[in-house]
Amino acid sequence: MTQSSWEVADERRLVFDAPVTAVDVRIVNGTVNVVGTDGGSARLEVGSVEGPPLIVTHEGTRVTVAYRDLPWQGWSKWLDRKGWHRSAVVSLVVPARADVAVGVVDAAAVVSGVEGDTSVRGVSGDTTLVRLSGRVRAESVSGGLEAQSVTGELSYDSVSGDLTVIDGAGPSVRAGTVSGDMLVDLTSSGGTPIDLALTSVSGDVAVRLPDLADAQVNAETAGGAVTNAFDGLTVTGEWGAKRVTGTLGAGAGSLRASTVSGSIALLRKPPADEEGAASASAAGSAPGPTSGKVV
């Protein structure tokens, strides 16, 4: 198996002429940007490096960009921030079908246009995912995740990071947090049943569904408020624990959401013609309720 290796201590650009089907990036502080493309060779641009050099290897069809002392396992040691004097700005252009794995500590990560599987693990630092069609797995301690137009399976686990899904059209979203809030905005899925499973301890959970949603619904909170915008759903419990249950459409899909002390909001998107007229003025804003009763 052919292997090439580079030690990168300052700005540098590398082009990988041999095929690339997987990339691993692990950095502390700075920024990671991975973009999938349909043509051309994979290439790496390192904007700046402070502290230890990055080690870049191209082994077989896998490219790795990382520090020698930052493995995938044993992330707990990076919670002790003493002695961190490093930063890097890394941009990768890769074939769209490549698998992408990113690990960050106090760094922002952006992955877009990738059709292969994507994995993001972080101690802190926010992650943005745009137009991904493969399976997505994200984990963080305190960093938030924003997913835009993701059509693959999405799973997310965090202690205090927030989850925001915009125009989600994937087959499933599964997420769990301790104190992070979750806002999931689903677009029309072209007949694919909804499959949502969202859990939090103290975070708020809000889901905005298409007007013609199709799912069995079971959402509950032990101590928070409930907002429900669907006439076909029933809210039970006026004091303490509250639950929203019922069937939307034919009930082919599933929506399960629970939080202990946070609020639950089930919001309805306007019909397609109304939404199209309003989308230009609302672009970039967080989705909000169209109607609903707070209990």
PDB file of C-alpha atoms in Angstrom:
ATOM      1  CA  MET A   1       0.000   0.000   0.000  1.00  0.00           C
ATOM      2  CA  THR A   2       1.452   3.344  -1.070  1.00  0.00           C
ATOM      3  CA  GLN A   3       1.905   5.951   1.669  1.00  0.00           C
ATOM      4  CA  SER A   4       3.039   9.564   1.529  1.00  0.00           C
ATOM      5  CA  SER A   5       3.522  11.836   4.524  1.00  0.00           C
ATOM      6  CA  TRP A   6       4.063  15.566   5.094  1.00  0.00           C
ATOM      7  CA  GLU A   7       4.801  17.647   8.196  1.00  0.00           C
ATOM      8  CA  VAL A   8       2.977  20.972   7.826  1.00  0.00           C
ATOM      9  CA  ALA A   9       4.113  23.795  10.094  1.00  0.00           C
ATOM     10  CA  ASP A  10       2.834  26.796   8.110  1.00  0.00           C
ATOM     11  CA  GLU A  11       0.644  27.691   5.134  1.00  0.00           C
ATOM     12  CA  ARG A  12       0.667  24.986   2.495  1.00  0.00           C
ATOM     13  CA  ARG A  13      -1.362  23.532  -0.370  1.00  0.00           C
ATOM     14  CA  LEU A  14      -1.305  19.852  -1.298  1.00  0.00           C
ATOM     15  CA  VAL A  15      -2.979  18.086  -4.227  1.00  0.00           C
ATOM     16  CA  PHE A  16      -3.585  14.332  -3.998  1.00  0.00           C
ATOM     17  CA  ASP A  17      -3.416  12.862  -7.477  1.00  0.00           C
ATOM     18  CA  ALA A  18      -4.205   9.303  -6.332  1.00  0.00           C
ATOM     19  CA  PRO A  19      -7.852   8.429  -5.537  1.00  0.00           C
ATOM     20  CA  VAL A  20      -9.253   9.506  -2.138  1.00  0.00           C
ATOM     21  CA  THR A  21     -12.275   7.721  -0.650  1.00  0.00           C
ATOM     22  CA  ALA A  22     -11.937   8.725   3.032  1.00  0.00           C
ATOM     23  CA  VAL A  23     -10.564  11.643   5.038  1.00  0.00           C
ATOM     24  CA  ASP A  24      -9.839  12.018   8.769  1.00  0.00           C
ATOM     25  CA  VAL A  25      -9.212  15.472  10.270  1.00  0.00           C
ATOM     26  CA  ARG A  26      -8.400  16.118  13.946  1.00  0.00           C
ATOM     27  CA  ILE A  27      -7.381  19.555  15.201  1.00  0.00           C
ATOM     28  CA  VAL A  28      -7.356  21.761  18.312  1.00  0.00           C
ATOM     29  CA  ASN A  29      -8.561  25.370  17.930  1.00  0.00           C
ATOM     30  CA  GLY A  30      -9.104  26.983  14.539  1.00  0.00           C
ATOM     31  CA  THR A  31     -11.396  25.833  11.732  1.00  0.00           C
ATOM     32  CA  VAL A  32     -12.057  22.744   9.611  1.00  0.00           C
ATOM     33  CA  ASN A  33     -13.897  23.074   6.288  1.00  0.00           C
ATOM     34  CA  VAL A  34     -14.586  19.972   4.167  1.00  0.00           C
ATOM     35  CA  VAL A  35     -16.343  20.339   0.808  1.00  0.00           C
ATOM     36  CA  GLY A  36     -17.481  17.524  -1.469  1.00  0.00           C
ATOM     37  CA  THR A  37     -17.122  17.977  -5.221  1.00  0.00           C
ATOM     38  CA  ASP A  38     -17.990  15.895  -8.267  1.00  0.00           C
ATOM     39  CA  GLY A  39     -14.748  16.399 -10.168  1.00  0.00           C
ATOM     40  CA  GLY A  40     -11.012  16.950  -9.851  1.00  0.00           C
ATOM     41  CA  SER A  41      -8.395  15.685  -7.428  1.00  0.00           C
ATOM     42  CA  ALA A  42      -8.714  15.949  -3.680  1.00  0.00           C
ATOM     43  CA  ARG A  43      -6.723  18.860  -2.283  1.00  0.00           C
ATOM     44  CA  LEU A  44      -5.771  20.336   1.070  1.00  0.00           C
ATOM     45  CA  GLU A  45      -5.145  23.954   1.979  1.00  0.00           C
ATOM     46  CA  VAL A  46      -3.691  24.812   5.383  1.00  0.00           C
ATOM     47  CA  GLY A  47      -4.196  28.508   6.054  1.00  0.00           C
ATOM     48  CA  SER A  48      -2.173  28.767   9.227  1.00  0.00           C
ATOM     49  CA  VAL A  49      -0.610  26.595  11.916  1.00  0.00           C
ATOM     50  CA  GLU A  50       0.317  27.657  15.434  1.00  0.00           C
ATOM     51  CA  GLY A  51       2.063  25.297  17.813  1.00  0.00           C
ATOM     52  CA  PRO A  52       2.938  21.717  16.823  1.00  0.00           C
ATOM     53  CA  PRO A  53       2.900  20.898  13.108  1.00  0.00           C
ATOM     54  CA  LEU A  54       0.098  18.965  11.482  1.00  0.00           C
ATOM     55  CA  ILE A  55       0.934  15.527  10.128  1.00  0.00           C
ATOM     56  CA  VAL A  56      -0.656  14.791   6.767  1.00  0.00           C
ATOM     57  CA  THR A  57      -0.635  11.242   5.444  1.00  0.00           C
ATOM     58  CA  HIS A  58      -2.044   9.724   2.275  1.00  0.00           C
ATOM     59  CA  GLU A  59      -2.177   5.965   2.726  1.00  0.00           C
ATOM     60  CA  GLY A  60      -4.008   3.932   0.137  1.00  0.00           C
ATOM     61  CA  THR A  61      -7.144   5.975  -0.528  1.00  0.00           C
ATOM     62  CA  ARG A  62      -7.322   7.615   2.918  1.00  0.00           C
ATOM     63  CA  VAL A  63      -6.036  11.104   3.789  1.00  0.00           C
ATOM     64  CA  THR A  64      -5.397  11.961   7.449  1.00  0.00           C
ATOM     65  CA  VAL A  65      -4.708  15.451   8.830  1.00  0.00           C
ATOM     66  CA  ALA A  66      -3.964  15.429  12.558  1.00  0.00           C
ATOM     67  CA  TYR A  67      -1.562  16.025  15.406  1.00  0.00           C
ATOM     68  CA  ARG A  68       0.555  13.135  16.590  1.00  0.00           C
ATOM     69  CA  ASP A  69      -1.012  13.300  20.081  1.00  0.00           C
ATOM     70  CA  LEU A  70      -4.721  13.651  19.198  1.00  0.00           C
ATOM     71  CA  PRO A  71      -6.254  10.177  18.725  1.00  0.00           C
ATOM     72  CA  TRP A  72      -9.913   9.329  18.139  1.00  0.00           C
ATOM     73  CA  GLN A  73     -10.038   7.547  21.488  1.00  0.00           C
ATOM     74  CA  GLY A  74      -9.363   9.067  24.911  1.00  0.00           C
ATOM     75  CA  TRP A  75     -11.010  12.441  24.300  1.00  0.00           C
ATOM     76  CA  SER A  76     -11.580  13.025  28.026  1.00  0.00           C
ATOM     77  CA  LYS A  77      -7.974  14.118  28.533  1.00  0.00           C
ATOM     78  CA  TRP A  78      -8.624  17.104  26.271  1.00  0.00           C
ATOM     79  CA  LEU A  79     -11.029  18.560  28.821  1.00  0.00           C
ATOM     80  CA  ASP A  80      -7.920  19.681  30.714  1.00  0.00           C
ATOM     81  CA  ARG A  81      -6.952  22.698  28.639  1.00  0.00           C
ATOM     82  CA  LYS A  82      -3.648  23.469  30.325  1.00  0.00           C
ATOM     83  CA  GLY A  83      -0.794  23.528  27.891  1.00  0.00           C
ATOM     84  CA  TRP A  84      -2.931  24.028  24.781  1.00  0.00           C
ATOM     85  CA  HIS A  85      -0.978  26.350  22.512  1.00  0.00           C
ATOM     86  CA  ARG A  86      -2.029  25.291  19.047  1.00  0.00           C
ATOM     87  CA  SER A  87      -4.361  26.276  16.248  1.00  0.00           C
ATOM     88  CA  ALA A  88      -4.891  25.434  12.587  1.00  0.00           C
ATOM     89  CA  VAL A  89      -7.104  26.463   9.685  1.00  0.00           C
ATOM     90  CA  VAL A  90      -7.716  23.467   7.429  1.00  0.00           C
ATOM     91  CA  SER A  91      -9.746  23.259   4.195  1.00  0.00           C
ATOM     92  CA  LEU A  92     -10.250  20.061   2.221  1.00  0.00           C
ATOM     93  CA  VAL A  93     -11.906  19.507  -1.146  1.00  0.00           C
ATOM     94  CA  VAL A  94     -12.748  15.826  -1.561  1.00  0.00           C
ATOM     95  CA  PRO A  95     -14.787  13.614  -3.907  1.00  0.00           C
ATOM     96  CA  ALA A  96     -18.452  13.874  -2.947  1.00  0.00           C
ATOM     97  CA  ARG A  97     -18.720  10.134  -2.290  1.00  0.00           C
ATOM     98  CA  ALA A  98     -15.844  10.104   0.214  1.00  0.00           C
ATOM     99  CA  ASP A  99     -16.407   9.238   3.873  1.00  0.00           C
ATOM    100  CA  VAL A 100     -15.511  12.117   6.207  1.00  0.00           C
ATOM    101  CA  ALA A 101     -14.442  11.943   9.868  1.00  0.00           C
ATOM    102  CA  VAL A 102     -13.737  15.156  11.789  1.00  0.00           C
ATOM    103  CA  GLY A 103     -12.557  15.561  15.373  1.00  0.00           C
ATOM    104  CA  VAL A 104     -12.319  19.036  16.925  1.00  0.00           C
ATOM    105  CA  VAL A 105     -11.454  20.623  20.243  1.00  0.00           C
ATOM    106  CA  ASP A 106     -12.429  24.292  20.537  1.00  0.00           C
ATOM    107  CA  ALA A 107     -12.642  24.447  16.739  1.00  0.00           C
ATOM    108  CA  ALA A 108     -15.458  25.151  14.302  1.00  0.00           C
ATOM    109  CA  ALA A 109     -16.242  22.502  11.697  1.00  0.00           C
ATOM    110  CA  VAL A 110     -18.167  22.818   8.424  1.00  0.00           C
ATOM    111  CA  VAL A 111     -18.911  19.838   6.156  1.00  0.00           C
ATOM    112  CA  SER A 112     -20.891  20.350   2.937  1.00  0.00           C
ATOM    113  CA  GLY A 113     -21.795  18.527  -0.239  1.00  0.00           C
ATOM    114  CA  VAL A 114     -20.718  15.068   0.968  1.00  0.00           C
ATOM    115  CA  GLU A 115     -22.573  11.917  -0.107  1.00  0.00           C
ATOM    116  CA  GLY A 116     -20.534   9.424   1.905  1.00  0.00           C
ATOM    117  CA  ASP A 117     -20.830   8.796   5.654  1.00  0.00           C
ATOM    118  CA  THR A 118     -19.906  11.715   7.920  1.00  0.00           C
ATOM    119  CA  SER A 119     -18.730  11.500  11.530  1.00  0.00           C
ATOM    120  CA  VAL A 120     -18.041  14.545  13.707  1.00  0.00           C
ATOM    121  CA  ARG A 121     -16.739  14.268  17.269  1.00  0.00           C
ATOM    122  CA  GLY A 122     -15.862  17.243  19.429  1.00  0.00           C
ATOM    123  CA  VAL A 123     -15.191  18.477  22.912  1.00  0.00           C
ATOM    124  CA  SER A 124     -16.340  22.019  22.100  1.00  0.00           C
ATOM    125  CA  GLY A 125     -16.813  24.159  19.028  1.00  0.00           C
ATOM    126  CA  ASP A 126     -19.885  24.369  16.792  1.00  0.00           C
ATOM    127  CA  THR A 127     -20.477  22.172  13.742  1.00  0.00           C
ATOM    128  CA  THR A 128     -22.389  23.053  10.569  1.00  0.00           C
ATOM    129  CA  LEU A 129     -23.504  20.381   8.104  1.00  0.00           C
ATOM    130  CA  VAL A 130     -24.949  21.373   4.717  1.00  0.00           C
ATOM    131  CA  ARG A 131     -26.428  19.174   1.958  1.00  0.00           C
ATOM    132  CA  LEU A 132     -25.212  15.808   3.227  1.00  0.00           C
ATOM    133  CA  SER A 133     -26.882  12.680   1.844  1.00  0.00           C
ATOM    134  CA  GLY A 134     -24.962   9.911   3.613  1.00  0.00           C
ATOM    135  CA  ARG A 135     -25.329   8.747   7.205  1.00  0.00           C
ATOM    136  CA  VAL A 136     -24.349  11.395   9.749  1.00  0.00           C
ATOM    137  CA  ARG A 137     -23.128  10.703  13.279  1.00  0.00           C
ATOM    138  CA  ALA A 138     -22.228  13.641  15.548  1.00  0.00           C
ATOM    139  CA  GLU A 139     -21.096  13.734  19.181  1.00  0.00           C
ATOM    140  CA  SER A 140     -20.072  16.688  21.335  1.00  0.00           C
ATOM    141  CA  VAL A 141     -19.617  17.774  24.911  1.00  0.00           C
ATOM    142  CA  SER A 142     -20.675  21.417  24.589  1.00  0.00           C
ATOM    143  CA  GLY A 143     -20.569  22.267  20.896  1.00  0.00           C
ATOM    144  CA  GLY A 144     -23.798  22.847  18.976  1.00  0.00           C
ATOM    145  CA  LEU A 145     -24.826  21.254  15.686  1.00  0.00           C
ATOM    146  CA  GLU A 146     -26.681  22.929  12.821  1.00  0.00           C
ATOM    147  CA  ALA A 147     -27.780  20.685   9.956  1.00  0.00           C
ATOM    148  CA  GLN A 148     -29.175  22.257   6.786  1.00  0.00           C
ATOM    149  CA  SER A 149     -30.801  20.257   3.981  1.00  0.00           C
ATOM    150  CA  VAL A 150     -29.415  16.955   5.290  1.00  0.00           C
ATOM    151  CA  THR A 151     -31.118  14.006   3.569  1.00  0.00           C
ATOM    152  CA  GLY A 152     -29.237  11.133   5.200  1.00  0.00           C
ATOM    153  CA  GLU A 153     -29.843   9.499   8.583  1.00  0.00           C
ATOM    154  CA  LEU A 154     -28.823  11.899  11.363  1.00  0.00           C
ATOM    155  CA  SER A 155     -27.872  11.003  14.929  1.00  0.00           C
ATOM    156  CA  TYR A 156     -26.555  13.424  17.549  1.00  0.00           C
ATOM    157  CA  ASP A 157     -25.508  13.079  21.190  1.00  0.00           C
ATOM    158  CA  SER A 158     -24.349  15.946  23.394  1.00  0.00           C
ATOM    159  CA  VAL A 159     -24.150  17.068  26.990  1.00  0.00           C
ATOM    160  CA  SER A 160     -25.000  20.765  26.591  1.00  0.00           C
ATOM    161  CA  GLY A 161     -24.830  21.424  22.853  1.00  0.00           C
ATOM    162  CA  ASP A 162     -27.922  22.577  20.952  1.00  0.00           C
ATOM    163  CA  LEU A 163     -29.283  20.848  17.838  1.00  0.00           C
ATOM    164  CA  THR A 164     -30.836  22.816  14.974  1.00  0.00           C
ATOM    165  CA  VAL A 165     -32.143  21.010  11.890  1.00  0.00           C
ATOM    166  CA  ILE A 166     -33.321  23.192   9.002  1.00  0.00           C
ATOM    167  CA  ASP A 167     -35.144  21.745   5.969  1.00  0.00           C
ATOM    168  CA  GLY A 168     -34.485  18.235   7.208  1.00  0.00           C
ATOM    169  CA  ALA A 169     -35.537  15.541   4.737  1.00  0.00           C
ATOM    170  CA  GLY A 170     -33.660  12.479   5.937  1.00  0.00           C
ATOM    171  CA  PRO A 171     -35.215   9.110   6.815  1.00  0.00           C
ATOM    172  CA  SER A 172     -34.561   9.614  10.537  1.00  0.00           C
ATOM    173  CA  VAL A 173     -33.310  12.030  13.188  1.00  0.00           C
ATOM    174  CA  ARG A 174     -32.246  10.628  16.550  1.00  0.00           C
ATOM    175  CA  ALA A 175     -30.801  12.945  19.165  1.00  0.00           C
ATOM    176  CA  GLY A 176     -30.157  13.057  22.885  1.00  0.00           C
ATOM    177  CA  THR A 177     -28.882  15.836  25.139  1.00  0.00           C
ATOM    178  CA  VAL A 178     -28.662  16.570  28.845  1.00  0.00           C
ATOM    179  CA  SER A 179     -29.274  20.334  28.787  1.00  0.00           C
ATOM    180  CA  GLY A 180     -29.095  21.266  25.117  1.00  0.00           C
ATOM    181  CA  ASP A 181     -32.162  22.522  23.239  1.00  0.00           C
ATOM    182  CA  MET A 182     -33.395  20.810  20.070  1.00  0.00           C
ATOM    183  CA  LEU A 183     -35.206  22.437  17.148  1.00  0.00           C
ATOM    184  CA  VAL A 184     -36.031  20.180  14.205  1.00  0.00           C
ATOM    185  CA  ASP A 185     -37.670  21.674  11.106  1.00  0.00           C
ATOM    186  CA  LEU A 186     -38.756  19.065   8.564  1.00  0.00           C
ATOM    187  CA  THR A 187     -39.524  19.665   4.925  1.00  0.00           C
ATOM    188  CA  SER A 188     -41.678  17.451   2.721  1.00  0.00           C
ATOM    189  CA  SER A 189     -40.041  14.028   2.580  1.00  0.00           C
ATOM    190  CA  GLY A 190     -41.564  12.868  -0.711  1.00  0.00           C
ATOM    191  CA  GLY A 191     -43.631  10.116   0.901  1.00  0.00           C
ATOM    192  CA  THR A 192     -40.919   8.868   3.290  1.00  0.00           C
ATOM    193  CA  PRO A 193     -42.449   8.374   6.761  1.00  0.00           C
ATOM    194  CA  ILE A 194     -41.187  10.594   9.573  1.00  0.00           C
ATOM    195  CA  ASP A 195     -38.850   8.872  12.048  1.00  0.00           C
ATOM    196  CA  LEU A 196     -37.920  11.150  14.948  1.00  0.00           C
ATOM    197  CA  ALA A 197     -36.605  10.205  18.391  1.00  0.00           C
ATOM    198  CA  LEU A 198     -35.576  13.188  20.545  1.00  0.00           C
ATOM    199  CA  THR A 199     -34.719  13.087  24.257  1.00  0.00           C
ATOM    200  CA  SER A 200     -33.404  15.674  26.721  1.00  0.00           C
ATOM    201  CA  VAL A 201     -33.221  16.126  30.475  1.00  0.00           C
ATOM    202  CA  SER A 202     -33.612  19.900  30.846  1.00  0.00           C
ATOM    203  CA  GLY A 203     -33.505  21.160  27.272  1.00  0.00           C
ATOM    204  CA  ASP A 204     -36.479  22.388  25.249  1.00  0.00           C
ATOM    205  CA  VAL A 205     -37.654  20.306  22.271  1.00  0.00           C
ATOM    206  CA  ALA A 206     -39.393  21.922  19.281  1.00  0.00           C
ATOM    207  CA  VAL A 207     -40.440  20.116  16.104  1.00  0.00           C
ATOM    208  CA  ARG A 208     -41.964  21.814  13.064  1.00  0.00           C
ATOM    209  CA  LEU A 209     -43.743  19.437  10.719  1.00  0.00           C
ATOM    210  CA  PRO A 210     -45.138  19.792   7.197  1.00  0.00           C
ATOM    211  CA  ASP A 211     -48.845  20.608   7.042  1.00  0.00           C
ATOM    212  CA  LEU A 212     -49.599  17.074   5.764  1.00  0.00           C
ATOM    213  CA  ALA A 213     -47.405  15.197   8.237  1.00  0.00           C
ATOM    214  CA  ASP A 214     -47.789  11.426   8.551  1.00  0.00           C
ATOM    215  CA  ALA A 215     -46.812   9.960  11.941  1.00  0.00           C
ATOM    216  CA  GLN A 216     -47.792   8.382  15.226  1.00  0.00           C
ATOM    217  CA  VAL A 217     -46.988  11.005  17.877  1.00  0.00           C
ATOM    218  CA  ASN A 218     -45.940  10.520  21.485  1.00  0.00           C
ATOM    219  CA  ALA A 219     -44.308  13.577  23.081  1.00  0.00           C
ATOM    220  CA  GLU A 220     -44.036  14.212  26.811  1.00  0.00           C
ATOM    221  CA  THR A 221     -42.531  16.485  29.442  1.00  0.00           C
ATOM    222  CA  ALA A 222     -42.465  15.953  33.192  1.00  0.00           C
ATOM    223  CA  GLY A 223     -42.535  19.626  34.134  1.00  0.00           C
ATOM    224  CA  GLY A 224     -42.402  21.909  31.116  1.00  0.00           C
ATOM    225  CA  ALA A 225     -44.990  23.670  28.963  1.00  0.00           C
ATOM    226  CA  VAL A 226     -46.533  22.093  25.864  1.00  0.00           C
ATOM    227  CA  THR A 227     -47.418  23.799  22.577  1.00  0.00           C
ATOM    228  CA  ASN A 228     -49.506  21.879  20.031  1.00  0.00           C
ATOM    229  CA  ALA A 229     -50.513  23.212  16.598  1.00  0.00           C
ATOM    230  CA  PHE A 230     -52.320  20.084  15.328  1.00  0.00           C
ATOM    231  CA  ASP A 231     -56.049  19.526  15.835  1.00  0.00           C
ATOM    232  CA  GLY A 232     -55.576  15.771  15.413  1.00  0.00           C
ATOM    233  CA  LEU A 233     -53.373  15.486  18.509  1.00  0.00           C
ATOM    234  CA  THR A 234     -54.513  15.336  22.133  1.00  0.00           C
ATOM    235  CA  VAL A 235     -52.800  17.026  25.070  1.00  0.00           C
ATOM    236  CA  THR A 236     -53.300  15.371  28.462  1.00  0.00           C
ATOM    237  CA  GLY A 237     -52.244  16.597  31.911  1.00  0.00           C
ATOM    238  CA  GLU A 238     -52.731  20.140  33.132  1.00  0.00           C
ATOM    239  CA  TRP A 239     -50.341  20.102  36.090  1.00  0.00           C
ATOM    240  CA  GLY A 240     -46.897  18.534  36.149  1.00  0.00           C
ATOM    241  CA  ALA A 241     -46.457  15.874  33.506  1.00  0.00           C
ATOM    242  CA  LYS A 242     -48.017  16.516  30.114  1.00  0.00           C
ATOM    243  CA  ARG A 243     -48.257  14.363  27.013  1.00  0.00           C
ATOM    244  CA  VAL A 244     -49.164  14.931  23.368  1.00  0.00           C
ATOM    245  CA  THR A 245     -50.419  11.847  21.552  1.00  0.00           C
ATOM    246  CA  GLY A 246     -52.312  10.961  18.423  1.00  0.00           C
ATOM    247  CA  THR A 247     -52.059  10.186  14.736  1.00  0.00           C
ATOM    248  CA  LEU A 248     -51.206  12.543  11.893  1.00  0.00           C
ATOM    249  CA  GLY A 249     -52.182  11.417   8.414  1.00  0.00           C
ATOM    250  CA  ALA A 250     -52.090   7.636   8.066  1.00  0.00           C
ATOM    251  CA  GLY A 251     -49.676   7.298  10.983  1.00  0.00           C
ATOM    252  CA  ALA A 252     -46.993   5.550   8.932  1.00  0.00           C
ATOM    253  CA  GLY A 253     -44.138   7.409  10.614  1.00  0.00           C
ATOM    254  CA  SER A 254     -43.099   7.926  14.220  1.00  0.00           C
ATOM    255  CA  LEU A 255     -42.426  11.025  16.315  1.00  0.00           C
ATOM    256  CA  ARG A 256     -41.180  10.425  19.853  1.00  0.00           C
ATOM    257  CA  ALA A 257     -39.947  13.296  21.995  1.00  0.00           C
ATOM    258  CA  SER A 258     -39.356  13.618  25.714  1.00  0.00           C
ATOM    259  CA  THR A 259     -37.807  16.047  28.170  1.00  0.00           C
ATOM    260  CA  VAL A 260     -37.880  16.105  31.954  1.00  0.00           C
ATOM    261  CA  SER A 261     -38.045  19.817  32.750  1.00  0.00           C
ATOM    262  CA  GLY A 262     -37.913  21.418  29.309  1.00  0.00           C
ATOM    263  CA  SER A 263     -40.832  22.424  27.113  1.00  0.00           C
ATOM    264  CA  ILE A 264     -42.323  20.518  24.170  1.00  0.00           C
ATOM    265  CA  ALA A 265     -43.538  22.314  21.028  1.00  0.00           C
ATOM    266  CA  LEU A 266     -45.149  20.639  18.017  1.00  0.00           C
ATOM    267  CA  LEU A 267     -45.469  23.284  15.315  1.00  0.00           C
ATOM    268  CA  ARG A 268     -47.130  23.165  11.913  1.00  0.00           C
ATOM    269  CA  LYS A 269     -45.611  24.564   8.746  1.00  0.00           C
ATOM    270  CA  PRO A 270     -48.016  26.442   6.486  1.00  0.00           C
ATOM    271  CA  PRO A 271     -49.245  24.759   3.284  1.00  0.00           C
ATOM    272  CA  ALA A 272     -46.692  24.747   0.455  1.00  0.00           C
ATOM    273  CA  ASP A 273     -48.218  27.683  -1.417  1.00  0.00           C
ATOM    274  CA  GLU A 274     -48.270  29.894   1.683  1.00  0.00           C
ATOM    275  CA  GLU A 275     -44.767  28.855   2.698  1.00  0.00           C
ATOM    276  CA  GLY A 276     -43.356  29.603  -0.749  1.00  0.00           C
ATOM    277  CA  ALA A 277     -44.693  33.129  -0.622  1.00  0.00           C
ATOM    278  CA  ALA A 278     -43.178  33.751   2.794  1.00  0.00           C
ATOM    279  CA  SER A 279     -39.847  31.924   2.392  1.00  0.00           C
ATOM    280  CA  ALA A 280     -37.915  34.828   0.866  1.00  0.00           C
ATOM    281  CA  SER A 281     -38.558  37.178   3.766  1.00  0.00           C
ATOM    282  CA  ALA A 282     -38.005  34.453   6.364  1.00  0.00           C
ATOM    283  CA  ALA A 283     -34.778  33.036   4.887  1.00  0.00           C
ATOM    284  CA  GLY A 284     -32.170  32.417   7.552  1.00  0.00           C
ATOM    285  CA  SER A 285     -34.527  32.937  10.487  1.00  0.00           C
ATOM    286  CA  ALA A 286     -35.357  30.214  12.991  1.00  0.00           C
ATOM    287  CA  PRO A 287     -38.672  28.500  12.325  1.00  0.00           C
ATOM    288  CA  GLY A 288     -41.520  29.503  14.604  1.00  0.00           C
ATOM    289  CA  PRO A 289     -45.078  28.394  15.242  1.00  0.00           C
ATOM    290  CA  THR A 290     -47.826  29.080  12.729  1.00  0.00           C
ATOM    291  CA  SER A 291     -50.495  28.406  15.303  1.00  0.00           C
ATOM    292  CA  GLY A 292     -50.910  26.433  18.462  1.00  0.00           C
ATOM    293  CA  LYS A 293     -52.076  26.318  22.027  1.00  0.00           C
ATOM    294  CA  VAL A 294     -49.672  26.473  24.951  1.00  0.00           C
ATOM    295  CA  VAL A 295     -50.564  24.260  27.903  1.00  0.00           C
TER     296      VAL A 295
END
